[in-house]
Amino acid sequence: MNNLLPRASRLPRSLWRKLSSVLSVTLLLCATGALAAQSSGQHYLEDIKTLTAPQMEGRGDGTRGLTRATEMLEKRYRNLGLEPAGTIGYLQPFTVITGARLKQDNYLHAQNLSQKTALNLEQDFVPFSFSASGSVSSAVVFAGYGASAPEFGYDDYANIDARDKIVLVLRYEPPGFAKARAGLTQHSDLITKAINARNHGAKAVVIINGKLPEGTEDLLTRFGSVSGPVDSGVILLQAKNAIADAWLQASGKSLEQLQNQINDSNKPASFALPETLRLSIAVNVEHTKATVNNVLAYLPGATDEYIILGAHYDHLGRGNFDSLAPSQIGQIHPGADDNASGTAGLLELARRLSPMKGKLRRGILFASFAGEELGLLGSAEWVKEPTRPLEKAAAMLNMDMIGRIKDDKIYIGGVGTGSAFKEVLGRAQAKSSFKIEASPGGYSSSDHTSFVSKQIPVLFFFSGLHSDYHKPSDTWEKINAEGALRLLDLVEDVSRQLASSPARPAFVSVVEDRPAASGSGGGGYGAYFGSIPDFGQVENGVRFSDVKPGSPAAKAGLKAGDVLIQFGDLPIKNLYDFTDALRRSKVGDVVEVKVLRNGQPVSASVKLEQRK
């Protein structure tokens, strides 16, 4: 500045006054812009702090904390002068299932001739949380592993009649399946066994662990610890091996003999037990329900077409089976990035755009969704019961986890689903410094997926996974507010273009690559290691974000922060290597692993266990 002053002092007085006036206005506008940016940043971060405060209780669906968040959003939309767009004012209530519990009168009775045995709940047997409720009394058939696998020329139900029967089924699958296709297949999944039995007419399925490694205890699965559908359509429970073996003895057979026969021959050994043996089963599962709300507000445009700006505002509460910090379940999972960052971003866009009422060609529907963490339930409810005509929706823009931008890199999905999206994004990106990693498909684990199924073009804005994902450590202090606000500038630009252009984008169906086969084969019920991978890591290997207490990994002395680089004689470069190596292993195997701890190699012997 000082180098310019001598020249300015030689200008005529009249021109100097004009320049001084212009300079004053320019400085005022710059100061105003700086204050506006500062105000935006303050608003944004304060909203995240509010959404993650202890009284919000992690915004779990069905909690008082989520209700408080709902009230906050409703009040904010009202204060901005946006129109209510729900079914009851700003709200669209819907019911979700938040869990399950066992009610009274669950029993398993066995009667052989005149001898009747009443078995003990949680000691001898336990239902699965996705069992159907009801009672049945029937004869029993043994159906091996309960698999119908034409690709392996194998069918446990080929020579038996399971209609109206109780089916006794082993966990896992014949070893021959793994020889033909590395790793466990979907036939090992509990839900696959349940559906197969139901489709063969069975009224109930009793699962048994079967052959166990020496020294391994025959444990029952804890109720609610295995995820599945709300109701599998068949009564489903697990019983101890010794209980089932006693039933099989009535046929002159043993559980060990039958399983060895199947494993050695890779052929079914199914049969009907004597009619003298009958089981009576009752399962009474109560699913806990709650009413939650989508919060919806509308900014009218010049026409009845509109675009949707969305973000989910629910999170995990105090954690559940989706928590990636299992040792900290019970603590509040505040969800600052997931998805207070997107929710606060939606409020910021509503604040910026609310003065544009009637000035854009298309309106804007601001949609704060609940139920996302339970399976995209809020967005699924809206597209099923839309509060505005679905055919008038030109595009849906979703923000989920936008608060942890690193190295100016952002991810945008769905770019191929709208005919004009590449051009629109190109114009917006030209004004930003972001490095964009774009993907054409519109399907992923967030709310925009619900709109793709209705052939509405979608864009998904995301800043990437990190080691605090689904943990109590996802806190507001780690939010990159400056980066998120610059991303909101880009989203606002895209929104204005889509709301103003003469033509709406045409929906394009994107053919996406199929998931790798190794990711679909029931690995959730194979040998148990007990580590939680850090999905945000970039190191060569697999970093553990947590180690489950009491797990094989914990017993071997492995810790959170260790980076797995070798599993037996196999090098581990990434999570896929680890998954493949683990699926090639068996329960009871002792595996020598090598990890890096603080940069130094540490070796440990891990004895793989059965899953519980």
Coordinates of C-alpha atoms in Angstrom, one line a residue:
M1 CA 0.0 0.0 0.0
N2 CA 2.7 2.5 0.9
N3 CA 4.3 2.3 -2.5
L4 CA 1.0 3.6 -4.1
L5 CA 0.6 6.6 -1.9
P6 CA 3.0 9.1 -3.7
R7 CA 1.2 8.5 -7.0
A8 CA -2.2 9.0 -5.4
S9 CA -1.1 12.3 -3.9
R10 CA -0.4 13.7 -7.4
L11 CA -4.0 13.1 -8.6
P12 CA -6.4 16.1 -9.0
R13 CA -8.5 16.8 -5.9
S14 CA -11.8 16.0 -7.6
L15 CA -10.6 12.6 -8.8
W16 CA -9.0 11.9 -5.4
R17 CA -12.4 12.5 -3.7
K18 CA -14.1 10.1 -6.1
L19 CA -11.5 7.5 -5.6
S20 CA -11.7 8.0 -1.9
S21 CA -15.4 7.5 -2.0
V22 CA -15.1 4.4 -4.1
L23 CA -12.4 3.1 -1.8
S24 CA -14.6 3.7 1.2
V25 CA -17.5 1.8 -0.3
T26 CA -15.2 -1.0 -1.4
L27 CA -13.7 -1.3 2.1
L28 CA -17.2 -1.3 3.6
L29 CA -18.3 -4.1 1.2
C30 CA -15.2 -6.1 2.0
A31 CA -15.8 -5.6 5.7
T32 CA -19.5 -6.5 5.3
G33 CA -18.5 -9.7 3.4
A34 CA -16.0 -10.6 6.0
L35 CA -18.6 -10.1 8.7
A36 CA -21.1 -12.2 6.8
A37 CA -18.6 -15.0 6.3
Q38 CA -17.8 -14.8 10.0
S39 CA -21.5 -14.8 10.9
S40 CA -22.1 -17.9 8.7
G41 CA -19.2 -19.7 10.3
Q42 CA -20.5 -18.8 13.8
H43 CA -24.0 -19.9 12.9
Y44 CA -22.8 -23.1 11.5
L45 CA -20.6 -24.2 14.3
E46 CA -23.0 -23.1 17.0
D47 CA -25.7 -25.2 15.4
I48 CA -23.4 -28.2 15.5
K49 CA -22.6 -27.5 19.1
T50 CA -26.3 -27.4 19.9
L51 CA -27.1 -30.6 18.0
T52 CA -24.3 -32.5 19.8
A53 CA -24.9 -31.1 23.3
P54 CA -25.4 -33.7 26.1
Q55 CA -29.2 -33.0 26.3
M56 CA -29.5 -34.2 22.6
E57 CA -28.4 -37.6 23.9
G58 CA -26.8 -38.5 20.6
R59 CA -30.1 -37.9 18.7
G60 CA -31.0 -41.6 18.8
D61 CA -34.3 -42.4 17.1
G62 CA -37.0 -42.6 19.8
T63 CA -35.0 -40.7 22.4
R64 CA -36.0 -37.4 24.1
G65 CA -32.8 -36.0 22.5
L66 CA -34.1 -36.5 19.0
T67 CA -37.4 -34.8 20.0
R68 CA -35.4 -31.8 21.2
A69 CA -33.5 -31.7 17.9
T70 CA -36.9 -31.9 16.1
E71 CA -38.1 -28.9 18.0
M72 CA -34.9 -26.9 17.2
L73 CA -35.3 -27.5 13.5
E74 CA -39.0 -26.7 13.5
K75 CA -38.4 -23.4 15.3
R76 CA -35.5 -22.4 13.0
Y77 CA -37.5 -23.0 9.8
R78 CA -40.5 -21.1 11.2
N79 CA -38.3 -18.1 12.2
L80 CA -36.9 -18.0 8.7
G81 CA -40.4 -17.6 7.3
L82 CA -40.4 -20.8 5.4
E83 CA -43.7 -22.5 4.7
P84 CA -44.6 -25.7 6.6
A85 CA -44.3 -28.7 4.3
G86 CA -45.1 -31.7 6.5
T87 CA -48.4 -33.5 7.2
I88 CA -48.8 -31.7 10.6
G89 CA -47.2 -28.3 10.2
Y90 CA -43.5 -28.8 9.6
L91 CA -43.6 -32.4 10.8
Q92 CA -44.2 -35.7 9.0
P93 CA -44.5 -38.3 11.8
F94 CA -43.8 -42.0 11.2
T95 CA -43.2 -45.0 13.3
V96 CA -39.9 -46.9 13.5
I97 CA -38.8 -50.0 15.3
T98 CA -36.0 -49.1 17.6
G99 CA -35.2 -52.6 19.1
A100 CA -36.7 -55.8 20.4
R101 CA -37.1 -57.5 23.8
L102 CA -38.4 -60.9 24.9
K103 CA -41.8 -60.8 26.7
Q104 CA -43.2 -63.5 29.0
D105 CA -44.0 -67.1 28.0
N106 CA -41.1 -68.1 25.8
Y107 CA -40.6 -71.8 26.1
L108 CA -39.1 -74.9 24.5
H109 CA -40.6 -78.3 25.6
A110 CA -39.5 -81.7 24.3
Q111 CA -41.7 -84.8 24.6
N112 CA -40.5 -88.3 23.7
L113 CA -43.2 -90.8 24.4
S114 CA -44.2 -90.2 28.0
Q115 CA -41.1 -88.2 29.0
K116 CA -41.5 -84.4 28.8
T117 CA -38.6 -82.0 29.3
A118 CA -39.0 -78.2 29.9
L119 CA -35.8 -76.4 28.8
N120 CA -34.5 -73.2 30.3
L121 CA -34.5 -69.9 28.5
E122 CA -31.0 -68.4 28.0
Q123 CA -29.5 -71.5 29.5
D124 CA -30.6 -74.2 27.1
F125 CA -32.1 -72.0 24.3
V126 CA -32.6 -68.4 23.2
P127 CA -34.7 -66.9 20.4
F128 CA -33.3 -64.6 17.8
S129 CA -34.6 -61.0 17.8
F130 CA -35.8 -61.4 14.2
S131 CA -37.8 -64.5 15.0
A132 CA -41.5 -64.5 14.3
S133 CA -43.7 -64.5 17.4
G134 CA -46.1 -67.4 17.9
S135 CA -46.2 -71.1 19.0
V136 CA -45.9 -74.4 17.3
S137 CA -46.0 -78.1 18.3
S138 CA -44.7 -80.5 15.8
A139 CA -42.5 -83.3 14.8
V140 CA -38.9 -82.6 13.9
V141 CA -36.7 -83.0 10.8
F142 CA -32.9 -82.7 10.7
A143 CA -32.0 -80.6 7.7
G144 CA -28.2 -80.6 7.9
Y145 CA -26.9 -77.1 7.3
G146 CA -30.3 -75.9 6.1
A147 CA -28.8 -75.0 2.7
S148 CA -30.3 -75.2 -0.8
A149 CA -27.3 -74.5 -3.0
P150 CA -27.8 -75.5 -6.6
E151 CA -24.5 -73.9 -7.6
F152 CA -22.8 -76.6 -5.5
G153 CA -25.3 -79.4 -6.4
Y154 CA -26.4 -79.5 -2.8
D155 CA -29.8 -79.4 -1.1
D156 CA -30.5 -80.3 2.5
Y157 CA -34.3 -80.3 1.8
A158 CA -34.2 -82.5 -1.3
N159 CA -35.4 -85.7 0.3
I160 CA -37.4 -84.5 3.3
D161 CA -40.8 -82.9 3.9
A162 CA -40.4 -79.9 6.1
R163 CA -44.0 -78.6 5.7
D164 CA -45.4 -77.7 9.1
K165 CA -42.4 -79.2 10.8
I166 CA -39.7 -78.0 13.2
V167 CA -36.4 -78.0 11.4
L168 CA -33.1 -78.7 13.2
V169 CA -30.2 -77.0 11.4
L170 CA -26.5 -76.6 11.9
R171 CA -24.7 -73.2 11.8
Y172 CA -22.3 -72.4 9.0
E173 CA -22.1 -74.6 5.9
P174 CA -20.5 -77.7 4.4
P175 CA -16.8 -77.4 4.1
G176 CA -17.1 -78.3 0.4
F177 CA -18.6 -74.9 -0.3
A178 CA -15.5 -73.2 0.8
K179 CA -13.3 -75.5 -1.3
A180 CA -15.3 -74.5 -4.4
R181 CA -15.5 -70.8 -3.6
A182 CA -13.0 -69.2 -1.1
G183 CA -14.7 -68.0 2.1
L184 CA -18.1 -68.6 3.6
T185 CA -21.1 -68.0 1.2
Q186 CA -24.5 -66.5 1.9
H187 CA -25.7 -70.1 2.8
S188 CA -24.0 -69.7 6.1
D189 CA -26.1 -66.6 7.1
L190 CA -28.7 -67.2 9.8
I191 CA -31.3 -65.2 7.9
T192 CA -30.6 -67.2 4.7
K193 CA -31.2 -70.5 6.7
A194 CA -34.4 -69.0 8.2
I195 CA -35.8 -67.9 4.9
N196 CA -34.9 -71.2 3.2
A197 CA -36.7 -73.2 5.9
R198 CA -39.7 -70.9 5.7
N199 CA -39.9 -71.3 2.0
H200 CA -39.9 -75.1 2.4
G201 CA -42.9 -74.8 4.7
A202 CA -41.2 -75.1 8.1
K203 CA -43.0 -73.5 11.1
A204 CA -39.9 -73.2 13.2
V205 CA -36.1 -73.5 13.0
V206 CA -33.8 -74.6 15.8
I207 CA -30.2 -73.6 15.1
I208 CA -27.3 -75.5 16.8
N209 CA -23.6 -74.7 16.7
G210 CA -22.5 -78.2 15.9
K211 CA -18.9 -79.3 16.0
L212 CA -16.7 -77.0 18.0
P213 CA -12.9 -76.8 18.3
E214 CA -11.5 -78.5 21.3
G215 CA -11.8 -76.5 24.4
T216 CA -14.5 -74.2 22.9
E217 CA -17.6 -73.6 25.0
D218 CA -21.0 -74.2 23.3
L219 CA -22.4 -70.7 23.7
L220 CA -25.8 -69.3 22.8
T221 CA -26.0 -66.1 20.8
R222 CA -27.0 -63.1 23.0
F223 CA -30.5 -61.9 22.1
G224 CA -30.4 -58.8 20.0
S225 CA -26.7 -59.1 19.1
V226 CA -27.3 -60.3 15.5
S227 CA -28.9 -57.9 13.1
G228 CA -31.7 -59.1 10.8
P229 CA -35.1 -58.1 9.6
V230 CA -37.9 -57.2 11.9
D231 CA -39.6 -60.5 11.4
S232 CA -38.1 -63.4 9.4
G233 CA -41.5 -65.0 9.0
V234 CA -40.6 -68.2 10.9
I235 CA -40.0 -69.0 14.6
L236 CA -36.2 -69.0 15.0
L237 CA -34.2 -69.9 18.0
Q238 CA -30.9 -71.5 19.0
A239 CA -30.4 -74.5 21.3
K240 CA -27.3 -76.1 22.9
N241 CA -25.6 -79.0 21.1
A242 CA -26.3 -81.4 24.0
I243 CA -30.0 -80.7 23.8
A244 CA -30.2 -81.5 20.1
D245 CA -27.9 -84.5 20.5
A246 CA -30.4 -86.0 23.0
W247 CA -33.2 -85.6 20.4
L248 CA -31.1 -87.3 17.7
Q249 CA -30.3 -90.2 20.0
A250 CA -33.9 -91.2 19.7
S251 CA -33.1 -92.1 16.1
G252 CA -29.9 -94.0 17.0
K253 CA -27.8 -91.2 15.6
S254 CA -25.5 -88.5 17.1
L255 CA -24.9 -84.9 16.1
E256 CA -21.2 -85.6 15.7
Q257 CA -21.8 -88.6 13.4
L258 CA -24.2 -86.7 11.2
Q259 CA -22.1 -83.6 10.9
N260 CA -19.0 -85.7 10.1
Q261 CA -21.0 -87.6 7.4
I262 CA -22.0 -84.4 5.7
N263 CA -18.6 -82.8 6.0
D264 CA -16.7 -85.9 4.6
S265 CA -19.1 -86.6 1.7
N266 CA -20.3 -83.1 1.0
K267 CA -23.7 -84.7 0.6
P268 CA -26.9 -84.1 2.7
A269 CA -27.8 -86.4 5.6
S270 CA -31.3 -85.1 6.2
F271 CA -34.0 -87.3 7.8
A272 CA -37.2 -87.1 9.8
L273 CA -36.9 -87.9 13.5
P274 CA -39.3 -90.4 14.9
E275 CA -42.9 -89.2 15.3
T276 CA -42.7 -90.1 19.0
L277 CA -40.5 -87.0 19.5
R278 CA -42.4 -83.7 19.4
L279 CA -41.2 -80.2 20.3
S280 CA -43.5 -77.4 21.5
I281 CA -42.1 -73.9 21.0
A282 CA -43.4 -70.4 21.9
V283 CA -41.5 -67.2 21.1
N284 CA -42.9 -63.9 22.2
V285 CA -40.8 -61.0 20.8
E286 CA -41.9 -57.4 21.3
H287 CA -40.5 -54.8 19.0
T288 CA -40.0 -51.5 20.7
K289 CA -41.5 -48.7 18.5
A290 CA -41.3 -44.9 18.5
T291 CA -42.8 -42.0 16.6
V292 CA -40.2 -39.8 15.0
N293 CA -40.5 -36.9 12.5
N294 CA -39.1 -35.7 9.3
V295 CA -39.0 -31.9 9.5
L296 CA -40.0 -30.2 6.2
A297 CA -40.0 -26.6 5.1
Y298 CA -40.7 -25.0 1.8
L299 CA -39.4 -22.0 -0.1
P300 CA -41.9 -21.3 -3.0
G301 CA -40.6 -20.7 -6.5
A302 CA -42.3 -19.2 -9.6
T303 CA -43.6 -22.6 -10.7
D304 CA -44.8 -25.7 -8.9
E305 CA -41.5 -27.6 -9.6
Y306 CA -39.0 -27.8 -6.9
I307 CA -35.7 -29.3 -5.8
I308 CA -35.0 -31.0 -2.5
L309 CA -32.1 -30.2 -0.1
G310 CA -31.8 -32.9 2.5
A311 CA -29.8 -34.1 5.4
H312 CA -30.6 -36.7 8.2
Y313 CA -30.5 -35.4 11.8
D314 CA -30.7 -38.7 13.8
H315 CA -27.7 -40.6 15.1
L316 CA -26.9 -43.6 17.3
G317 CA -27.9 -42.2 20.7
R318 CA -25.7 -44.1 23.1
G319 CA -24.6 -46.7 20.6
N320 CA -26.0 -50.0 19.4
F321 CA -24.7 -52.8 17.2
D322 CA -23.8 -50.1 14.6
S323 CA -21.3 -48.5 17.0
L324 CA -17.7 -48.9 16.0
A325 CA -16.6 -48.4 19.6
P326 CA -18.2 -51.5 21.2
S327 CA -16.4 -51.0 24.4
Q328 CA -18.0 -47.6 24.7
I329 CA -21.6 -48.5 24.0
G330 CA -23.7 -46.7 26.7
Q331 CA -21.8 -43.5 26.2
I332 CA -23.4 -40.7 24.1
H333 CA -22.4 -40.9 20.4
P334 CA -22.8 -37.2 19.6
G335 CA -22.5 -37.5 15.8
A336 CA -20.9 -34.1 15.1
D337 CA -19.9 -35.1 11.5
D338 CA -22.6 -37.8 11.2
N339 CA -24.7 -35.8 10.6
A340 CA -24.9 -32.7 12.7
S341 CA -22.5 -31.3 10.0
G342 CA -25.1 -31.9 7.2
T343 CA -28.0 -30.8 9.4
A344 CA -26.3 -27.5 10.3
G345 CA -25.4 -27.1 6.6
L346 CA -29.1 -27.5 5.6
L347 CA -30.0 -24.8 8.2
E348 CA -27.3 -22.5 6.8
L349 CA -28.6 -23.0 3.2
A350 CA -32.1 -22.3 4.4
R351 CA -30.8 -19.0 6.0
R352 CA -29.1 -18.0 2.8
L353 CA -31.9 -18.9 0.4
S354 CA -35.0 -17.8 2.5
P355 CA -34.9 -14.2 1.1
M356 CA -35.3 -15.7 -2.4
K357 CA -39.0 -16.5 -2.0
G358 CA -40.8 -16.5 -5.3
K359 CA -37.6 -15.3 -7.1
L360 CA -36.4 -18.7 -8.4
R361 CA -38.0 -20.7 -11.1
R362 CA -38.4 -23.7 -8.9
G363 CA -39.1 -23.9 -5.2
I364 CA -36.8 -25.6 -2.6
L365 CA -38.0 -28.2 -0.1
F366 CA -35.7 -28.3 2.9
A367 CA -35.9 -31.9 4.3
S368 CA -34.4 -32.9 7.7
F369 CA -34.8 -36.7 7.8
A370 CA -35.1 -39.0 10.9
G371 CA -34.6 -42.7 10.9
E372 CA -31.6 -42.7 8.5
E373 CA -29.4 -44.7 10.9
L374 CA -32.1 -47.4 11.1
G375 CA -32.1 -47.9 7.3
L376 CA -33.0 -44.7 5.5
L377 CA -36.4 -44.8 7.0
G378 CA -37.2 -41.1 7.0
S379 CA -36.5 -40.6 3.3
A380 CA -38.2 -43.9 2.4
E381 CA -41.3 -42.6 4.3
W382 CA -41.2 -39.3 2.4
V383 CA -41.0 -40.9 -1.1
K384 CA -43.7 -43.3 -0.1
E385 CA -46.0 -40.6 1.3
P386 CA -44.6 -37.4 -0.4
T387 CA -45.9 -34.1 1.0
R388 CA -45.5 -32.4 -2.4
P389 CA -46.2 -34.0 -5.8
L390 CA -43.3 -36.4 -6.5
E391 CA -43.4 -35.8 -10.2
K392 CA -42.6 -32.1 -9.7
A393 CA -39.3 -32.9 -7.9
A394 CA -36.5 -32.0 -10.3
A395 CA -33.5 -33.1 -8.2
M396 CA -32.5 -34.1 -4.7
L397 CA -29.2 -32.9 -3.1
N398 CA -28.1 -34.8 0.0
M399 CA -25.5 -33.8 2.6
D400 CA -24.3 -36.5 4.9
M401 CA -21.0 -36.0 6.8
I402 CA -19.6 -32.8 5.2
G403 CA -17.7 -31.5 8.2
R404 CA -14.3 -33.3 8.0
I405 CA -12.9 -32.0 4.7
K406 CA -9.2 -32.8 4.4
D407 CA -6.7 -31.6 1.8
D408 CA -9.5 -29.8 0.0
K409 CA -10.9 -33.1 -1.2
I410 CA -14.7 -33.8 -1.4
Y411 CA -16.7 -36.6 -2.7
I412 CA -19.9 -36.2 -4.9
G413 CA -22.0 -39.2 -5.8
G414 CA -24.8 -39.4 -8.3
V415 CA -23.2 -37.3 -10.9
G416 CA -24.4 -39.6 -13.6
T417 CA -28.1 -39.6 -12.5
G418 CA -28.9 -36.2 -13.9
S419 CA -28.5 -35.2 -17.5
A420 CA -27.1 -31.7 -16.7
F421 CA -25.2 -32.5 -13.5
K422 CA -21.7 -32.6 -15.0
E423 CA -22.1 -29.1 -16.6
V424 CA -23.7 -27.7 -13.4
L425 CA -21.0 -29.1 -11.2
G426 CA -18.3 -27.9 -13.6
R427 CA -19.5 -24.3 -13.4
A428 CA -19.7 -24.5 -9.6
Q429 CA -16.3 -26.1 -9.3
A430 CA -14.7 -23.4 -11.4
K431 CA -15.4 -21.0 -8.5
S432 CA -13.9 -23.3 -5.8
S433 CA -10.6 -24.8 -5.0
F434 CA -11.9 -28.3 -4.2
K435 CA -10.5 -31.4 -5.7
I436 CA -13.7 -33.4 -6.4
E437 CA -13.8 -37.2 -6.6
A438 CA -17.1 -37.9 -8.4
S439 CA -18.9 -41.1 -8.9
P440 CA -21.8 -41.6 -11.4
G441 CA -24.1 -43.9 -9.4
G442 CA -26.7 -42.8 -6.9
Y443 CA -26.9 -45.8 -4.6
S444 CA -25.1 -45.7 -1.3
S445 CA -25.9 -45.8 2.4
S446 CA -27.6 -42.4 2.7
D447 CA -31.0 -40.8 2.1
H448 CA -30.5 -39.9 -1.6
T449 CA -30.8 -43.6 -2.4
S450 CA -34.5 -43.4 -1.6
F451 CA -35.0 -40.8 -4.4
V452 CA -33.0 -42.8 -7.0
S453 CA -35.6 -45.6 -6.7
K454 CA -38.2 -43.0 -7.7
Q455 CA -36.1 -41.9 -10.7
I456 CA -35.3 -38.5 -9.3
P457 CA -31.8 -37.3 -10.1
V458 CA -29.6 -37.0 -7.0
L459 CA -26.3 -35.5 -5.8
F460 CA -24.6 -36.7 -2.7
F461 CA -22.1 -34.4 -0.9
F462 CA -19.6 -36.1 1.5
S463 CA -16.3 -35.2 3.0
G464 CA -15.1 -38.8 3.7
L465 CA -14.9 -41.4 6.4
H466 CA -12.6 -41.0 9.4
S467 CA -11.6 -42.9 12.6
D468 CA -14.3 -41.2 14.7
Y469 CA -17.1 -42.5 12.6
H470 CA -19.9 -44.0 14.7
K471 CA -18.0 -43.4 17.9
P472 CA -18.3 -41.1 21.0
S473 CA -15.2 -39.3 19.7
D474 CA -17.2 -37.7 16.7
T475 CA -17.3 -34.3 18.5
W476 CA -17.8 -30.7 17.4
E477 CA -14.2 -29.7 18.1
K478 CA -13.0 -31.8 15.1
I479 CA -15.3 -30.1 12.6
N480 CA -13.6 -28.2 9.8
A481 CA -16.1 -25.4 9.7
E482 CA -14.2 -23.3 7.2
G483 CA -14.0 -26.2 4.7
A484 CA -17.7 -27.1 5.3
L485 CA -18.8 -23.5 4.6
R486 CA -16.9 -23.5 1.3
L487 CA -18.6 -26.7 0.4
L488 CA -21.9 -25.1 1.2
D489 CA -21.0 -22.3 -1.2
L490 CA -20.7 -25.0 -3.9
V491 CA -23.9 -26.7 -2.9
E492 CA -25.7 -23.3 -2.9
D493 CA -24.3 -22.6 -6.3
V494 CA -25.5 -25.9 -7.6
S495 CA -28.9 -25.4 -6.0
R496 CA -29.4 -22.0 -7.5
Q497 CA -28.5 -23.3 -11.0
L498 CA -30.9 -26.3 -10.7
A499 CA -33.7 -24.0 -9.3
S500 CA -33.2 -21.4 -12.0
S501 CA -32.5 -23.2 -15.3
P502 CA -35.2 -23.4 -17.9
A503 CA -35.0 -27.2 -18.2
R504 CA -35.0 -29.6 -15.4
P505 CA -32.3 -32.4 -15.5
A506 CA -33.5 -35.7 -16.9
F507 CA -33.1 -38.8 -14.8
V508 CA -30.4 -41.2 -16.1
S509 CA -30.3 -44.8 -14.9
V510 CA -26.7 -45.6 -14.1
V511 CA -25.5 -49.2 -14.4
E512 CA -23.1 -49.7 -11.4
D513 CA -20.4 -52.3 -10.9
R514 CA -21.5 -55.3 -8.8
P515 CA -20.0 -55.5 -5.3
A516 CA -17.1 -57.9 -5.1
A517 CA -18.1 -61.5 -4.4
S518 CA -16.0 -61.6 -1.2
G519 CA -18.2 -58.9 0.2
S520 CA -21.5 -60.8 0.0
G521 CA -20.7 -64.2 1.4
G522 CA -21.8 -64.3 5.0
G523 CA -18.4 -63.4 6.5
G524 CA -20.2 -62.1 9.5
Y525 CA -20.6 -65.5 10.9
G526 CA -17.1 -66.9 10.3
A527 CA -14.1 -67.1 12.5
Y528 CA -14.0 -64.3 15.0
F529 CA -11.0 -61.9 15.4
G530 CA -12.5 -59.0 17.3
S531 CA -11.0 -55.8 15.8
I532 CA -12.8 -52.8 14.4
P533 CA -11.2 -51.3 11.3
D534 CA -10.5 -47.7 11.0
F535 CA -12.4 -46.8 7.8
G536 CA -10.6 -43.5 7.5
Q537 CA -7.1 -44.8 7.5
V538 CA -4.7 -44.4 4.6
E539 CA -1.8 -46.4 5.9
N540 CA -0.5 -49.6 4.2
G541 CA -2.3 -52.2 6.3
V542 CA -5.4 -52.2 8.5
R543 CA -5.5 -49.8 11.4
F544 CA -7.6 -50.9 14.3
S545 CA -9.9 -48.1 15.6
D546 CA -10.9 -50.4 18.5
V547 CA -10.5 -53.9 19.8
K548 CA -13.6 -55.6 21.3
P549 CA -13.1 -56.4 25.0
G550 CA -12.7 -60.2 25.6
S551 CA -12.1 -60.9 21.9
P552 CA -9.3 -63.0 20.5
A553 CA -7.5 -59.8 19.4
A554 CA -7.8 -58.4 22.9
K555 CA -6.6 -61.6 24.5
A556 CA -3.6 -61.5 22.3
G557 CA -2.7 -58.0 23.5
L558 CA -3.6 -56.1 20.3
K559 CA -4.8 -52.5 20.9
A560 CA -6.6 -49.7 19.2
G561 CA -4.1 -47.9 16.9
D562 CA -2.3 -51.0 15.9
V563 CA -1.8 -51.5 12.2
L564 CA -2.1 -55.0 10.9
I565 CA 0.4 -55.8 8.2
Q566 CA 0.6 -59.6 8.2
F567 CA -1.9 -62.4 9.0
G568 CA -0.2 -65.8 9.0
D569 CA 1.9 -66.0 5.9
L570 CA -0.3 -63.5 4.1
P571 CA 0.7 -59.8 3.7
I572 CA -2.1 -57.4 4.6
K573 CA -2.3 -54.3 2.5
N574 CA -5.9 -53.3 3.0
L575 CA -9.2 -54.3 4.6
Y576 CA -10.0 -56.6 1.6
D577 CA -6.8 -58.6 2.2
F578 CA -7.8 -58.9 5.9
T579 CA -11.3 -60.0 5.1
D580 CA -10.1 -62.6 2.6
A581 CA -7.5 -64.0 5.0
L582 CA -10.0 -64.2 7.8
R583 CA -12.5 -66.0 5.7
R584 CA -9.9 -68.6 4.7
S585 CA -9.3 -69.3 8.4
K586 CA -11.3 -71.6 10.7
V587 CA -12.6 -71.3 14.3
G588 CA -9.8 -72.6 16.6
D589 CA -6.9 -71.7 14.3
V590 CA -3.9 -70.0 16.0
V591 CA -2.7 -67.3 13.6
E592 CA 0.6 -65.5 14.0
V593 CA 0.0 -61.8 13.2
K594 CA 2.2 -58.8 12.9
V595 CA 1.2 -55.2 13.6
L596 CA 2.9 -51.9 13.7
R597 CA 2.6 -50.1 17.1
N598 CA 3.9 -46.6 17.1
G599 CA 5.9 -47.5 14.0
Q600 CA 7.5 -50.6 15.6
P601 CA 6.7 -54.2 14.6
V602 CA 4.9 -56.3 17.3
S603 CA 4.1 -60.0 16.8
A604 CA 1.2 -61.8 18.5
S605 CA -0.6 -65.2 18.4
V606 CA -4.3 -64.9 18.0
K607 CA -6.6 -67.9 18.5
L608 CA -9.7 -67.4 16.4
E609 CA -13.0 -68.1 18.1
Q610 CA -16.6 -68.7 17.3
R611 CA -18.8 -65.7 16.9
K612 CA -21.2 -65.1 19.8

